[in-house]
Coordinates of C-alpha atoms in Angstrom, one line a residue:
M1 CA 162.2 60.1 132.2
R2 CA 158.3 60.0 132.4
Q3 CA 157.8 63.6 133.0
P4 CA 159.6 64.8 129.9
L5 CA 157.7 62.3 127.8
L6 CA 154.3 63.5 129.2
A7 CA 155.3 67.1 128.5
R8 CA 156.1 66.3 124.8
V9 CA 152.7 64.6 124.4
A10 CA 150.9 67.7 125.8
W11 CA 152.8 70.0 123.4
V12 CA 151.9 67.9 120.3
F13 CA 148.2 67.8 121.4
A14 CA 148.1 71.6 121.8
L15 CA 149.7 72.1 118.3
C16 CA 147.1 69.8 116.7
S17 CA 144.3 71.6 118.3
T18 CA 145.5 74.9 117.0
V19 CA 145.7 73.6 113.4
A20 CA 142.2 72.1 113.6
C21 CA 140.7 75.3 114.8
R22 CA 142.3 77.2 112.0
D23 CA 141.0 74.7 109.4
Q24 CA 137.5 74.9 111.0
R25 CA 137.5 78.7 110.7
T26 CA 138.5 78.4 107.0
S27 CA 135.7 75.9 106.3
N28 CA 133.1 78.1 107.9
Q29 CA 134.2 81.1 105.8
V30 CA 133.9 79.1 102.6
S31 CA 130.4 77.9 103.5
A32 CA 129.2 81.4 104.3
A33 CA 130.6 82.7 101.0
S34 CA 128.8 80.0 99.1
T35 CA 125.5 80.7 100.8
A36 CA 125.8 84.4 100.2
S37 CA 126.5 83.7 96.5
S38 CA 123.5 81.4 96.2
E39 CA 121.2 83.9 97.8
G40 CA 122.5 86.7 95.6
S41 CA 121.7 84.8 92.3
A42 CA 118.2 84.0 93.5
G43 CA 117.4 87.5 94.5
S44 CA 118.8 91.0 93.8
T45 CA 122.1 91.5 92.0
T46 CA 125.0 93.2 93.8
A47 CA 127.2 95.9 92.3
D48 CA 130.0 93.5 91.9
D49 CA 127.8 91.0 90.2
A50 CA 126.5 93.7 87.8
Q51 CA 130.1 94.5 86.7
A52 CA 131.1 90.9 86.3
P53 CA 131.1 89.4 82.8
A54 CA 128.0 87.2 81.9
T55 CA 128.4 83.5 82.4
P56 CA 128.4 81.7 79.0
A57 CA 125.2 79.6 78.5
T58 CA 125.6 75.9 78.7
P59 CA 125.1 73.8 75.5
A60 CA 121.8 72.5 76.9
A61 CA 120.5 76.1 77.5
S62 CA 121.5 77.1 74.0
V63 CA 119.6 74.3 72.5
D64 CA 116.4 75.1 74.5
A65 CA 116.6 78.7 73.6
G66 CA 116.9 78.0 69.9
V67 CA 113.9 75.7 69.7
S68 CA 111.1 77.4 67.7
V69 CA 107.5 76.5 68.1
D70 CA 105.4 76.2 64.9
P71 CA 102.5 78.6 65.5
V72 CA 100.2 76.5 63.2
E73 CA 100.7 73.4 65.3
A74 CA 100.5 75.4 68.5
A75 CA 97.1 76.8 67.5
R76 CA 95.9 73.4 66.3
A77 CA 96.8 71.8 69.7
R78 CA 95.6 74.8 71.8
F79 CA 92.1 74.9 70.2
G80 CA 91.6 71.1 69.6
A81 CA 91.4 71.6 65.8
T82 CA 91.6 68.7 63.4
H83 CA 93.1 70.8 60.7
A84 CA 95.1 74.0 60.6
V85 CA 96.9 76.0 58.0
R86 CA 98.5 79.5 57.5
W87 CA 96.2 81.9 55.7
P88 CA 98.4 84.8 54.5
T89 CA 96.7 88.2 53.9
A90 CA 93.4 87.1 55.5
A91 CA 91.5 89.9 57.2
G92 CA 94.4 92.2 56.3
F93 CA 96.9 90.4 58.6
D94 CA 100.0 88.3 57.8
D95 CA 99.7 85.8 60.7
V96 CA 96.2 84.3 60.4
I97 CA 95.8 80.6 60.9
A98 CA 92.6 78.9 59.6
L99 CA 91.2 76.1 61.8
V100 CA 88.6 73.3 61.4
R101 CA 87.5 72.1 64.8
P102 CA 84.6 70.3 66.4
D103 CA 81.6 72.7 67.0
T104 CA 80.3 72.0 70.5
R105 CA 77.2 74.0 69.8
G106 CA 75.9 71.9 66.9
G107 CA 77.8 68.7 67.2
N108 CA 79.3 69.1 63.7
R109 CA 82.3 71.2 62.8
S110 CA 83.2 74.9 62.6
Y111 CA 85.6 76.8 60.4
T112 CA 87.3 79.7 62.2
W113 CA 90.6 81.6 62.4
V114 CA 93.0 83.0 64.9
R115 CA 96.1 85.1 64.8
A116 CA 99.4 83.5 65.8
G117 CA 99.7 83.6 69.6
E118 CA 96.1 84.3 70.4
T119 CA 94.9 82.2 73.4
A120 CA 91.1 82.5 73.0
L121 CA 88.6 82.0 70.2
V122 CA 86.4 84.8 69.0
E123 CA 82.9 83.4 68.6
G124 CA 82.0 85.8 65.8
R125 CA 84.6 84.3 63.5
S126 CA 83.1 80.8 63.5
F127 CA 81.4 79.5 60.3
P128 CA 79.4 76.2 60.7
L129 CA 80.4 73.3 58.5
A130 CA 77.7 70.8 57.9
A131 CA 80.2 68.4 56.5
T132 CA 80.1 64.6 56.6
S133 CA 84.0 64.6 56.6
V134 CA 86.9 67.0 56.3
S135 CA 90.1 65.6 54.6
A136 CA 92.4 68.6 54.2
I137 CA 92.6 72.4 54.4
A138 CA 94.9 74.7 52.4
A139 CA 95.4 78.3 51.3
M140 CA 96.1 79.5 47.8
D141 CA 95.1 82.2 45.3
V142 CA 92.0 80.9 43.6
G143 CA 90.5 84.2 42.3
G144 CA 93.6 85.7 40.7
E145 CA 93.2 88.8 42.8
S146 CA 95.3 90.1 45.7
G147 CA 95.3 87.8 48.6
E148 CA 94.6 84.1 49.1
E149 CA 91.5 82.0 49.7
S150 CA 91.2 79.1 52.1
I151 CA 90.1 75.8 50.7
V152 CA 88.5 73.0 52.7
F153 CA 88.3 69.5 51.2
G154 CA 85.9 66.8 52.3
E155 CA 82.4 65.6 51.7
G156 CA 79.1 67.5 51.9
L157 CA 81.0 70.7 52.7
S158 CA 79.0 73.4 51.0
A159 CA 75.5 74.2 50.0
F160 CA 76.7 74.3 46.5
A161 CA 79.7 71.9 46.1
T162 CA 80.0 68.4 47.6
T163 CA 83.8 68.0 47.8
V164 CA 85.3 71.5 48.3
A165 CA 84.5 74.8 50.0
V166 CA 86.3 78.1 49.2
F167 CA 86.4 80.8 51.8
S168 CA 87.5 84.4 51.6
L169 CA 88.2 86.8 54.5
P170 CA 88.2 90.5 53.4
R171 CA 89.9 93.1 55.6
G172 CA 87.7 94.2 58.5
R173 CA 85.5 91.1 58.4
E174 CA 85.3 88.6 61.3
Q175 CA 83.4 85.6 59.9
P176 CA 84.9 83.9 56.8
M177 CA 82.7 84.1 53.7
D178 CA 81.7 81.0 51.8
D179 CA 82.6 81.9 48.2
G180 CA 79.7 80.1 46.6
A181 CA 80.5 80.6 42.9
R182 CA 84.1 79.5 43.3
S183 CA 83.1 76.5 45.4
A184 CA 80.6 75.5 42.7
A185 CA 83.1 76.0 39.9
L186 CA 85.6 73.7 41.7
D187 CA 83.0 71.0 42.6
G188 CA 84.6 67.6 42.2
A189 CA 88.1 68.8 43.2
R190 CA 89.6 66.8 46.1
T191 CA 93.2 68.0 46.2
L192 CA 95.2 71.1 45.5
D193 CA 96.4 69.6 42.2
D194 CA 92.8 69.2 41.2
V195 CA 92.2 72.9 42.0
R196 CA 95.3 74.0 40.1
A197 CA 94.2 72.0 37.0
R198 CA 90.9 74.1 36.9
L199 CA 92.6 77.5 37.2
P200 CA 92.1 80.1 36.0
L201 CA 88.4 79.7 36.5
E202 CA 87.6 82.0 33.5
R203 CA 89.5 80.0 30.9
P204 CA 87.5 77.9 28.4
R205 CA 87.0 74.3 29.3
T206 CA 88.1 71.4 27.1
D207 CA 85.7 68.8 25.9
A208 CA 87.2 66.3 28.4
E209 CA 86.7 68.8 31.2
R210 CA 83.2 69.6 30.2
S211 CA 82.4 65.9 30.1
S212 CA 83.7 65.2 33.6
A213 CA 82.3 68.3 35.3
S214 CA 79.2 68.1 37.4
N215 CA 76.2 70.3 36.5
T216 CA 77.1 72.4 39.5
A217 CA 80.7 72.9 38.3
M218 CA 79.4 73.7 34.8
L219 CA 77.1 76.4 36.1
G220 CA 79.5 77.7 38.6
Q221 CA 82.1 78.4 35.9
L222 CA 79.6 80.6 34.1
A223 CA 80.1 83.2 36.8
F224 CA 83.7 83.7 35.6
A225 CA 83.7 82.6 31.9
A226 CA 84.4 84.9 29.0
V227 CA 81.4 86.0 26.8
A228 CA 82.5 83.6 24.1
E229 CA 82.3 80.7 26.6
L230 CA 78.9 81.9 27.7
R231 CA 77.7 81.9 24.1
A232 CA 79.1 78.4 23.5
I233 CA 77.2 77.0 26.5
V234 CA 73.8 78.1 25.2
A235 CA 71.6 75.4 23.5
A236 CA 71.4 75.5 19.7
A237 CA 67.8 76.6 19.8
G238 CA 68.8 79.6 21.9
L239 CA 68.3 80.7 25.6
E240 CA 64.7 80.8 26.9
V241 CA 64.2 83.2 29.8
C242 CA 61.0 82.9 31.8
R243 CA 59.8 85.1 34.6
V244 CA 57.0 83.7 36.7
S245 CA 54.8 85.4 39.2
A246 CA 53.3 82.9 41.6
P247 CA 51.7 84.8 44.5
Q248 CA 50.1 82.7 47.3
G249 CA 46.4 82.2 46.7
R250 CA 46.4 84.1 43.4
R251 CA 46.7 83.2 39.7
R252 CA 50.1 82.3 38.4
S253 CA 51.4 84.2 35.4
Q254 CA 54.4 83.6 33.2
R255 CA 56.3 85.6 30.6
C256 CA 59.0 83.9 28.5
R257 CA 61.3 85.0 25.7
T258 CA 63.8 83.1 23.6
Y259 CA 67.1 84.8 22.7
A260 CA 68.8 83.3 19.6
G261 CA 70.8 84.5 16.7
R262 CA 71.1 88.3 16.6
T263 CA 69.0 88.8 19.8
L264 CA 71.5 86.7 21.8
T265 CA 73.7 89.7 22.4
D266 CA 76.6 90.1 24.8
R267 CA 74.3 92.2 27.0
V268 CA 71.7 89.4 27.2
L269 CA 74.5 86.8 28.0
E270 CA 75.8 89.1 30.8
A271 CA 72.4 89.9 32.3
E272 CA 70.5 86.6 31.8
L273 CA 73.2 84.0 32.1
R274 CA 76.2 85.3 34.0
Q275 CA 74.4 87.5 36.5
Q276 CA 71.8 84.8 37.1
A277 CA 74.6 82.2 37.7
R278 CA 76.2 84.6 40.2
A279 CA 72.8 85.1 41.9
M280 CA 72.3 81.3 42.1
F281 CA 75.6 80.9 44.0
D282 CA 75.4 84.0 46.2
Q283 CA 76.0 82.7 49.7
L284 CA 74.2 85.6 51.3
T285 CA 70.9 85.2 49.4
T286 CA 70.7 81.6 48.4
L287 CA 69.1 79.5 51.1
T288 CA 68.9 76.1 49.3
F289 CA 70.5 74.5 46.2
Q290 CA 69.7 71.3 44.5
C291 CA 70.5 69.7 41.1
V292 CA 68.3 67.0 39.7
A293 CA 69.4 64.6 36.9
A294 CA 66.1 63.3 35.7
E295 CA 64.5 63.5 32.3
E296 CA 65.0 67.3 32.5
Q297 CA 68.3 68.1 34.1
R298 CA 68.0 71.2 36.3
C299 CA 69.6 73.0 39.2
T300 CA 67.4 75.2 41.4
A301 CA 68.3 77.7 44.1
G302 CA 65.8 78.7 46.7
R303 CA 66.6 82.4 47.5
S304 CA 65.6 84.9 50.1
G305 CA 62.4 86.9 49.4
G306 CA 60.5 83.8 48.3
T307 CA 62.2 83.5 44.9
E308 CA 63.5 80.5 43.0
L309 CA 66.1 80.4 40.2
T310 CA 66.3 77.4 37.9
F311 CA 68.7 76.5 35.1
S312 CA 67.4 73.8 32.8
I313 CA 70.1 71.8 30.9
T314 CA 69.9 69.6 27.8
G315 CA 72.3 67.0 26.4
A316 CA 74.9 64.9 28.2
G317 CA 78.7 65.0 28.9
A318 CA 80.5 67.6 26.9
A319 CA 77.4 68.3 24.8
R320 CA 75.4 69.7 27.8
R321 CA 74.0 73.1 27.2
V322 CA 71.9 75.6 29.1
A323 CA 68.4 75.8 27.5
K324 CA 66.4 77.8 29.9
V325 CA 66.6 80.1 32.9
T326 CA 63.5 80.5 35.0
L327 CA 62.9 83.0 37.8
V328 CA 59.9 82.4 40.0
D329 CA 58.7 85.1 42.4
H330 CA 56.2 84.0 45.1
E331 CA 55.8 87.6 46.1
I332 CA 56.1 87.0 49.8
G333 CA 58.8 89.6 50.4
E334 CA 61.7 89.1 52.9

């Protein structure tokens, strides 16, 4: 009886060993196939893989792929700017971003621009800002021409205006241009709404606007005003125009003429009032600018070539008028 029992046990053991071996071989084949599949996805693609339909993206992958990065915020963060804004049409491009950032060279601030996606600053584009503060930056059409200007708001921003600086960037130019006359005409504006309320710059001002405008803003607006507005801003006694020759070490000489009545022609208003106002706020030739509100109100521009241009103002508030324009030439050349 024992021998048959032992024989049956041996037969069962042999059968179990056969099944185990078959299962082990199957397991090894699955592992090998998985490994090959993993290696294929990490490296080159097989012919079978190329013909297989693409695997649908997971929901998480779809969300990541659909996330868009704001180029303005990306530029602000990349270049450590405190303020950034799109500047359409600047330099002839449609993807310019204006930036205000700390200027490591002078310890103040600089105004510059990049195109969306650029990873490096171009030194030639930087314009120094000797501002005590910058509160905002924007872009809008100030001049009524094709393209937009960029506007920086703050304190002590421009040689001409204290609260606002207007920049233009013509096609082909690298450094933004400080638009002195427009900056001056907008002096006192602190928000875009303030700017909009003053546009167009060439329109006549109301008594309330004249009363609240600074002397800088009043003179800046002359660069854009219609001839009738120029005539209205001249003092009742007429416009006195003086040209002074003041060479170093030699006698000073002066020639003055007063234009009033019939002699105050449109041509005189254009040449002696508008053109001189534009010269006063020319950012390329005016080196210093200062307004004094003393007994005699006056604004003086120190210009290249050793010349000075002064507008003398009478009256107060809405009754202020331009009484005299004086050009002093120290004859020292460039």
